[in-house]
Amino acid sequence: MMLHHDVLIVGGGLAGLRAAVGLSKKYDVAIVSKVHPIRSHSIAAQGGINASLANNPDGRDDTCEKHAFDTIKGSDYLADQHSVEIMCKEASEIVYEMEHWGCPFSRFPDGTIAQRPFGGGGYPRTCYSTDITGHVLLNTLYERAVSKRIKFYQEWYIVALVTDNGRCGGVIAFDLVRGKIIPIAAKTTLFATGGYGRVYFHSTNALINTGSGIGMAYKAQVPIKDMEFVQFHPTGLIGTNILMTEACRGEGGYLLNNKNERFMEKYAPKAMELAPRDIVSRSIQTEIEEGRSFEHALGKYIKLDLRHLGEKKILSKLPGIRKICIDFIGIDPIIEPIPIMPCQHYSMGGIDTNEKCETEMKGFYAAGECACVSVHGANRLGGNSLLETIVFGKLAGLAIDEYLTNNDVKADEKIVQDRKDEIEKKIIRLVSGSGEKPFILQTELAKTMSRNVGIFRKKEEIVEAINNIINIKERYRNVCVSSPSRHMNYELMNTIELEYMLEVAHTIAVGAHQREESRGSHYRRDFTKRDDTQWMKHTIARIGEGGGPVITSKEVTITQYQPMERIY
Amino acid sequence: MITKDTYTFKILRYDAKAPDEKPEFQLYRIKVIPGLTVLAMLIRIRDEIDGTLSFRSSCRSAVCGSCAMVINGKIDLACRTQVAFFESNTIILEPLPNMDIIKDLVVDMEPFWDMYEKVQPYLIRKTPDPGKEITQSEEERSRIDQFVNCILCASCYGACPVVSRNPEYIGPAALAKLERFILDSRDERGAGFLKTMNNEKGLWGCDTVLRCIDACPKDVRPTDAIVELRKILIKEKMKQLFDKEGR
Ligand SMILES: Cc1cc2nc3c(=O)[nH]c(=O)nc-3n(C[C@H](O)[C@H](O)[C@H](O)COP(=O)(O)OP(=O)(O)OC[C@H]3O[C@@H](n4cnc5c(N)ncnc54)[C@H](O)[C@@H]3O)c2cc1C
């Protein structure tokens, strides 16, 4: 059996759904998602989405140009400025559109969409719905998709992207419930597969965020970009690493060390707790390393103190955060500070695309967190990712429409069928291995990444990580899946994804090794300064003959914002 | 060695692909570190002891709605249930009721989603959209608050005694979703829409025994929605009768 579609979208998060909604009228569109779309990780976003609506009385003169400037400065000048300008210009329209489709944003007393300040933004431009913004946006887009009768293949996961001679032919899918490999030939394929957080041990991301889409594209010869830029969020709950949204600080929360000092004073005297994430995470890590943190059975931590905001504000603005704290660590933030530590949070790098979401591979597109356009450069601002997913989901739809309108595209069934046969063999091999269990390899990988390619990096540690990854890749060849049964075999799914996680990790580590400077989230203890003459360029990784990544570079597009020092 | 922190997980195993084998409990003994959740333990059991165990999970922070199941007789999300919360060292895990088991703790949610779609779960507008946002007061926004919080985990659907005797009953989650839109100051579907729910499969099916409220991990009260929606139907009916008599 082979399925056919004009547009095959992998990923039912915000980016994938938005693209599907735009294309559904004209084309035969289907979405494949390894979980029901509503379970996608976008659901977990808390704080908000940026747009210069200028609804906040303190931000009446906000404009999309100012939003673009903040984004570019926040990116440490690695973002492509024309792409940032497009995103910030589209922002207001996108937010209004989501509102018209039913998104229940929080409101100001005058009935307009409420906006709050977020880190690295000069203006209070983050639109929100209490602390469940991702939940309301994803529900709204899913509702819209239901109203458009979009076809979903849910609980199907993609095992491979099929490419040949610079063209994409579709994907090989695996139906988890029925345990069947299903080739899908598509005229165009869009990846909206989200981030790779689980490559790290401490991550705020969902368990399903393996980054397999990025790894698959890479293995299919698609270049990937800027993988060394990994965002660490300053405030993950200790233990479970569940995110405590930046809105906690946006609403006025403090960060305190064991001397009861608001230590951000030393690192970002003006912006304080609302400096960009890379800076706040490094500050927290420094406090921890220099012995000014607290101790808990679950690890060292810093306090996020909301108590002075008062019960009323916490209940009205951060009710979800309060519930998480009570459920997961038995602390009520109205009474006690929250124990936090920095955790991997966001993937700035990803599949290399231009501002139209096109990749080097004809017929293959990427949008959302799995893509690197790049609008976040070396550091993403809070509230810009939700924006990116919806804006570029929409733009990917427009680009696909243009391509299908102007070209007589025929799906290439043969390459898809050939690939299916290969995958069949691969799965047989996987279920007959006799080596280690997959979780052992995955845990080792994640620990290596958190330890050696984390907030602070240096050459020897990165080299050690690369060697470990190569070693784990070797052991993966004989990995042992408990059961050859194919249906509902989550272990088999995890094992297939692990192969791609290893590739993703490999490109992160090699990128971090090559880039001998410090920029945004990438901080080298042995090269502590930003070096614009040598390193103001994107890192491009392609899979090499021997399996490891081959690195080249690509120009950064500058329109009107000349690089300056980043002071907050 | 069995110590105080050794727990026994009794997990219902069943595979719809092998229907001849009856559902059966399987026992797993495992050491629990304080602070760990039922979901964290399930993952460890699958990783370390039995790779064939099937259960759904994703966000592990009580927002995605994947891991609702019956935990020691009570429906809850595995990810937000602390193991240490129970007095006994035995934890019994079963799949959500009212839906067919696909495998182990994974149930077929198709009927749940079918019911969801029946209420046209999206904002319906007739007036053209303004150039900016459709304004809404803080008070209007707060009216839909609790229903917006629903994570579609189907805990209520699994707990509902009406669903268990009448699979055609639309169930609490779908009706709560409907109320979320009817109450939304921006929605223009009109009360006439409720006609399709004016029967035993819809609004009159509910026994109002509040099991759904008990089961909801997000403090949504589907019964409130049902009662409010019934009031609208009754008002309409009264109005019709009144209009007739007046004539
Ligand atoms: C806890 C948390 C809070 C956040 N809060 C904010 C915030 O307040 N503001 C903000 O701007 N950003 C925030 N972010 C970031 C933002 O939420 C994400 O970047 C964004 O939602 C990603 O959306 P997406 O559509 O790209 O991918 P996702 O929503 O992650 O969706 C990925 C989809 O791909 C599917 N998929 C992946 N791999 C496969 C495969 N192999 N086969 C089949 N399907 C596959 C999945 O099933 C899923 O449907 C937050 C992130 C986290 C972790």
Tab-separated table of C-alpha atoms in Angstrom, chain A residues 150-445:
chain	number	residue	atom	x	y	z
A	150	ILE	CA	-8.060	18.129	7.534
A	151	LYS	CA	-6.852	14.559	7.239
A	152	PHE	CA	-4.767	13.348	10.187
A	153	TYR	CA	-2.688	10.217	10.499
A	154	GLN	CA	-2.228	10.260	14.218
A	155	GLU	CA	0.076	8.050	16.194
A	156	TRP	CA	2.021	7.439	13.036
A	157	TYR	CA	5.666	8.281	13.177
A	158	ILE	CA	7.995	9.064	10.343
A	159	VAL	CA	10.980	6.779	9.993
A	160	ALA	CA	12.707	8.367	7.027
A	161	LEU	CA	12.583	11.274	4.626
A	162	VAL	CA	12.887	10.119	1.051
A	163	THR	CA	15.129	12.178	-1.193
A	164	ASP	CA	16.931	11.504	-4.418
A	165	ASN	CA	18.994	13.732	-6.663
A	166	GLY	CA	18.107	16.948	-4.891
A	167	ARG	CA	14.385	16.178	-4.801
A	168	CYS	CA	12.092	14.997	-2.054
A	169	GLY	CA	9.638	12.218	-2.826
A	170	GLY	CA	7.835	11.873	0.490
A	171	VAL	CA	8.323	9.885	3.657
A	172	ILE	CA	8.241	6.422	5.133
A	173	ALA	CA	5.765	6.304	7.991
A	174	PHE	CA	5.131	3.729	10.676
A	175	ASP	CA	1.622	3.199	11.989
A	176	LEU	CA	2.208	2.627	15.692
A	177	VAL	CA	-1.211	1.123	16.430
A	178	ARG	CA	-1.314	-1.320	13.535
A	179	GLY	CA	2.435	-1.860	13.400
A	180	LYS	CA	2.723	-1.267	9.665
A	181	ILE	CA	5.306	0.526	7.561
A	182	ILE	CA	3.523	2.873	5.182
A	183	PRO	CA	5.224	4.690	2.334
A	184	ILE	CA	3.735	8.074	1.513
A	185	ALA	CA	4.505	9.659	-1.848
A	186	ALA	CA	3.982	13.397	-1.754
A	187	LYS	CA	4.472	16.218	-4.225
A	188	THR	CA	5.645	18.383	-1.370
A	189	THR	CA	6.679	17.540	2.187
A	190	LEU	CA	6.805	19.936	5.112
A	191	PHE	CA	8.565	19.090	8.359
A	192	ALA	CA	7.142	20.804	11.429
A	193	THR	CA	8.581	18.287	13.832
A	194	GLY	CA	9.631	20.560	16.699
A	195	GLY	CA	12.755	20.666	18.851
A	196	TYR	CA	15.329	18.180	20.103
A	197	GLY	CA	15.266	18.868	23.869
A	198	ARG	CA	15.546	15.202	24.853
A	199	VAL	CA	19.057	15.050	23.463
A	200	TYR	CA	19.865	16.721	26.806
A	201	PHE	CA	19.406	15.211	30.236
A	202	HIS	CA	17.916	18.303	31.882
A	203	SER	CA	15.288	19.667	29.535
A	204	THR	CA	11.984	21.470	29.843
A	205	ASN	CA	10.786	19.675	26.723
A	206	ALA	CA	8.193	16.940	26.347
A	207	LEU	CA	9.397	13.345	26.211
A	208	ILE	CA	8.493	13.222	22.517
A	209	ASN	CA	10.885	16.051	21.598
A	210	THR	CA	13.657	13.934	20.161
A	211	GLY	CA	14.508	16.109	17.172
A	212	SER	CA	14.135	13.079	14.928
A	213	GLY	CA	12.842	15.269	12.092
A	214	ILE	CA	16.053	17.291	12.057
A	215	GLY	CA	18.110	14.101	12.149
A	216	MET	CA	16.119	12.558	9.310
A	217	ALA	CA	16.493	15.606	7.093
A	218	TYR	CA	20.225	15.626	7.812
A	219	LYS	CA	20.557	11.946	6.971
A	220	ALA	CA	18.695	12.609	3.746
A	221	GLN	CA	21.408	15.087	2.689
A	222	VAL	CA	19.546	18.251	3.682
A	223	PRO	CA	21.896	20.818	5.243
A	224	ILE	CA	21.214	21.870	8.813
A	225	LYS	CA	22.208	25.143	10.385
A	226	ASP	CA	23.563	26.667	13.602
A	227	MET	CA	23.117	23.538	15.674
A	228	GLU	CA	25.547	24.679	18.374
A	229	PHE	CA	23.050	27.293	19.531
A	230	VAL	CA	21.033	25.615	22.236
A	231	GLN	CA	18.877	27.666	24.556
A	232	PHE	CA	18.999	26.982	28.268
A	233	HIS	CA	16.045	28.401	30.125
A	234	PRO	CA	16.970	29.973	33.442
A	235	THR	CA	14.046	28.584	35.392
A	236	GLY	CA	13.285	24.881	35.206
A	237	LEU	CA	11.867	23.263	38.327
A	238	ILE	CA	14.455	21.063	40.024
A	239	GLY	CA	13.797	17.335	39.674
A	240	THR	CA	11.264	17.177	36.858
A	241	ASN	CA	12.704	20.229	35.045
A	242	ILE	CA	9.214	21.450	34.237
A	243	LEU	CA	9.327	25.011	32.959
A	244	MET	CA	8.550	27.954	35.209
A	245	THR	CA	7.642	30.493	32.544
A	246	GLU	CA	9.589	33.690	32.015
A	247	ALA	CA	6.264	35.396	32.779
A	248	CYS	CA	7.075	34.697	36.443
A	249	ARG	CA	9.815	37.296	36.076
A	250	GLY	CA	7.781	39.323	33.564
A	251	GLU	CA	5.187	39.744	36.292
A	252	GLY	CA	7.914	40.847	38.713
A	253	GLY	CA	9.446	37.696	40.231
A	254	TYR	CA	12.971	37.809	41.728
A	255	LEU	CA	15.921	35.453	41.467
A	256	LEU	CA	17.718	34.967	44.795
A	257	ASN	CA	20.955	33.250	45.790
A	258	ASN	CA	21.765	31.766	49.201
A	259	LYS	CA	22.788	35.203	50.480
A	260	ASN	CA	19.274	36.380	49.664
A	261	GLU	CA	20.711	38.688	46.977
A	262	ARG	CA	19.020	39.589	43.711
A	263	PHE	CA	22.250	38.592	42.022
A	264	MET	CA	21.175	39.720	38.536
A	265	GLU	CA	22.258	43.153	39.707
A	266	LYS	CA	25.849	42.062	39.095
A	267	TYR	CA	25.261	40.711	35.603
A	268	ALA	CA	22.567	42.906	34.029
A	269	PRO	CA	22.041	45.944	36.257
A	270	LYS	CA	19.399	47.524	34.050
A	271	ALA	CA	17.329	44.611	32.817
A	272	MET	CA	17.868	42.563	36.014
A	273	GLU	CA	15.777	39.361	35.952
A	274	LEU	CA	14.455	40.278	32.511
A	275	ALA	CA	17.773	40.147	30.694
A	276	PRO	CA	17.768	37.655	27.788
A	277	ARG	CA	17.825	33.972	28.674
A	278	ASP	CA	21.425	33.228	27.727
A	279	ILE	CA	22.615	35.903	30.131
A	280	VAL	CA	20.320	34.929	33.006
A	281	SER	CA	21.164	31.221	32.621
A	282	ARG	CA	24.902	31.905	32.706
A	283	SER	CA	24.426	34.129	35.745
A	284	ILE	CA	22.547	31.384	37.601
A	285	GLN	CA	25.113	28.778	36.590
A	286	THR	CA	27.891	31.064	37.841
A	287	GLU	CA	26.135	31.535	41.192
A	288	ILE	CA	25.809	27.759	41.471
A	289	GLU	CA	29.430	27.094	40.518
A	290	GLU	CA	30.712	29.745	42.922
A	291	GLY	CA	28.855	28.230	45.835
A	292	ARG	CA	26.007	30.672	46.264
A	293	SER	CA	23.199	28.210	45.590
A	294	PHE	CA	20.967	26.085	47.796
A	295	GLU	CA	21.150	22.302	48.194
A	296	HIS	CA	18.374	19.750	47.719
A	297	ALA	CA	18.337	15.981	47.290
A	298	LEU	CA	17.440	16.688	43.662
A	299	GLY	CA	20.399	19.014	43.075
A	300	LYS	CA	21.711	22.537	43.564
A	301	TYR	CA	19.274	25.351	42.997
A	302	ILE	CA	18.477	29.070	43.026
A	303	LYS	CA	15.214	30.545	44.276
A	304	LEU	CA	12.548	32.096	42.092
A	305	ASP	CA	10.594	34.256	44.500
A	306	LEU	CA	7.045	35.314	43.637
A	307	ARG	CA	5.773	35.930	47.146
A	308	HIS	CA	5.858	39.732	46.926
A	309	LEU	CA	3.521	39.619	43.916
A	310	GLY	CA	0.785	38.632	46.326
A	311	GLU	CA	-1.861	35.956	46.225
A	312	LYS	CA	-4.203	37.869	43.942
A	313	LYS	CA	-1.674	38.420	41.157
A	314	ILE	CA	-0.338	34.875	41.353
A	315	LEU	CA	-3.841	33.440	41.160
A	316	SER	CA	-4.880	35.629	38.244
A	317	LYS	CA	-1.687	35.722	36.178
A	318	LEU	CA	0.162	32.506	37.024
A	319	PRO	CA	-2.427	29.956	38.163
A	320	GLY	CA	-0.921	27.106	36.115
A	321	ILE	CA	2.534	27.704	37.577
A	322	ARG	CA	1.106	27.567	41.067
A	323	LYS	CA	-0.660	24.281	40.329
A	324	ILE	CA	2.490	22.743	38.841
A	325	CYS	CA	4.488	23.725	41.929
A	326	ILE	CA	1.927	22.222	44.268
A	327	ASP	CA	1.492	19.015	42.242
A	328	PHE	CA	5.115	18.373	41.385
A	329	ILE	CA	7.179	19.645	44.276
A	330	GLY	CA	4.679	20.294	47.047
A	331	ILE	CA	5.405	24.023	47.216
A	332	ASP	CA	2.869	26.837	47.069
A	333	PRO	CA	4.643	29.839	45.495
A	334	ILE	CA	2.338	32.194	47.385
A	335	ILE	CA	4.045	31.000	50.574
A	336	GLU	CA	7.467	29.706	49.474
A	337	PRO	CA	10.011	30.508	46.739
A	338	ILE	CA	10.344	28.018	43.861
A	339	PRO	CA	13.598	25.976	43.569
A	340	ILE	CA	14.880	26.284	39.999
A	341	MET	CA	17.893	25.505	37.829
A	342	PRO	CA	18.706	26.256	34.171
A	343	CYS	CA	17.610	23.522	31.727
A	344	GLN	CA	17.839	22.930	28.007
A	345	HIS	CA	14.765	24.570	26.521
A	346	TYR	CA	14.872	25.467	22.864
A	347	SER	CA	16.614	24.558	19.625
A	348	MET	CA	17.739	27.665	17.774
A	349	GLY	CA	19.427	25.592	15.101
A	350	GLY	CA	17.674	23.214	12.741
A	351	ILE	CA	16.904	22.453	9.121
A	352	ASP	CA	18.417	25.202	7.001
A	353	THR	CA	15.651	27.177	5.276
A	354	ASN	CA	15.235	30.583	3.693
A	355	GLU	CA	12.495	33.060	4.614
A	356	LYS	CA	10.030	31.033	2.521
A	357	CYS	CA	10.741	27.837	4.448
A	358	GLU	CA	12.377	26.307	1.384
A	359	THR	CA	15.327	23.980	1.859
A	360	GLU	CA	18.021	23.018	-0.598
A	361	MET	CA	15.970	19.932	-1.467
A	362	LYS	CA	13.248	20.587	-4.040
A	363	GLY	CA	9.784	19.888	-2.680
A	364	PHE	CA	10.974	19.769	0.925
A	365	TYR	CA	10.119	22.509	3.409
A	366	ALA	CA	10.559	23.052	7.139
A	367	ALA	CA	8.885	25.377	9.639
A	368	GLY	CA	8.691	25.920	13.390
A	369	GLU	CA	11.249	24.825	15.920
A	370	CYS	CA	12.775	22.132	13.691
A	371	ALA	CA	13.712	24.798	11.142
A	372	CYS	CA	16.423	27.436	11.249
A	373	VAL	CA	15.337	30.394	9.109
A	374	SER	CA	17.117	32.077	11.075
A	375	VAL	CA	15.065	34.483	13.145
A	376	HIS	CA	16.582	33.662	16.542
A	377	GLY	CA	20.264	33.598	15.643
A	378	ALA	CA	22.370	32.745	18.654
A	379	ASN	CA	19.641	33.340	21.249
A	380	ARG	CA	15.855	33.382	21.013
A	381	LEU	CA	13.749	35.889	22.885
A	382	GLY	CA	10.852	34.536	24.915
A	383	GLY	CA	7.561	34.851	23.035
A	384	ASN	CA	9.222	34.758	19.616
A	385	SER	CA	8.990	31.033	19.079
A	386	LEU	CA	5.233	30.702	19.185
A	387	LEU	CA	5.261	33.618	16.787
A	388	GLU	CA	7.747	31.916	14.502
A	389	THR	CA	5.712	28.701	14.334
A	390	ILE	CA	2.528	30.419	13.205
A	391	VAL	CA	4.102	33.000	10.895
A	392	PHE	CA	6.326	30.504	9.143
A	393	GLY	CA	3.640	27.829	9.153
A	394	LYS	CA	1.583	30.287	7.161
A	395	LEU	CA	4.476	31.301	4.888
A	396	ALA	CA	5.408	27.674	4.242
A	397	GLY	CA	1.856	27.192	3.023
A	398	LEU	CA	2.183	30.121	0.646
A	399	ALA	CA	5.523	28.871	-0.687
A	400	ILE	CA	4.144	25.370	-1.246
A	401	ASP	CA	1.154	26.830	-3.051
A	402	GLU	CA	3.453	28.852	-5.297
A	403	TYR	CA	5.568	25.799	-6.075
A	404	LEU	CA	2.623	23.556	-6.869
A	405	THR	CA	0.943	26.256	-8.965
A	406	ASN	CA	4.004	27.009	-11.063
A	407	ASN	CA	5.320	23.493	-11.546
A	408	ASP	CA	3.816	20.329	-12.873
A	409	VAL	CA	5.005	18.185	-9.988
A	410	LYS	CA	4.649	14.421	-10.084
A	411	ALA	CA	5.337	12.267	-7.083
A	412	ASP	CA	8.136	9.769	-7.598
A	413	GLU	CA	6.721	6.482	-6.353
A	414	LYS	CA	9.712	4.386	-7.142
A	415	ILE	CA	12.160	6.094	-4.819
A	416	VAL	CA	9.596	5.888	-2.059
A	417	GLN	CA	9.001	2.179	-2.618
A	418	ASP	CA	12.741	1.445	-2.720
A	419	ARG	CA	13.212	3.255	0.515
A	420	LYS	CA	10.411	1.318	2.127
A	421	ASP	CA	12.195	-1.931	1.402
A	422	GLU	CA	15.361	-0.593	2.992
A	423	ILE	CA	13.481	0.440	6.124
A	424	GLU	CA	11.896	-2.984	6.358
A	425	LYS	CA	15.375	-4.508	6.500
A	426	LYS	CA	16.549	-1.954	8.982
A	427	ILE	CA	13.723	-2.775	11.371
A	428	ILE	CA	14.401	-6.465	11.125
A	429	ARG	CA	18.002	-5.728	12.048
A	430	LEU	CA	16.970	-3.544	14.982
A	431	VAL	CA	14.760	-6.168	16.544
A	432	SER	CA	17.407	-8.835	16.260
A	433	GLY	CA	20.258	-6.976	17.999
A	434	SER	CA	21.766	-8.521	21.098
A	435	GLY	CA	23.617	-5.574	22.631
A	436	GLU	CA	22.560	-2.949	25.135
A	437	LYS	CA	19.064	-1.668	25.736
A	438	PRO	CA	18.276	1.579	23.928
A	439	PHE	CA	17.558	3.560	27.092
A	440	ILE	CA	21.096	2.958	28.325
A	441	LEU	CA	22.495	4.535	25.195
A	442	GLN	CA	19.997	7.375	25.249
A	443	THR	CA	20.683	8.217	28.889
A	444	GLU	CA	24.409	8.176	28.292
A	445	LEU	CA	24.017	10.474	25.305
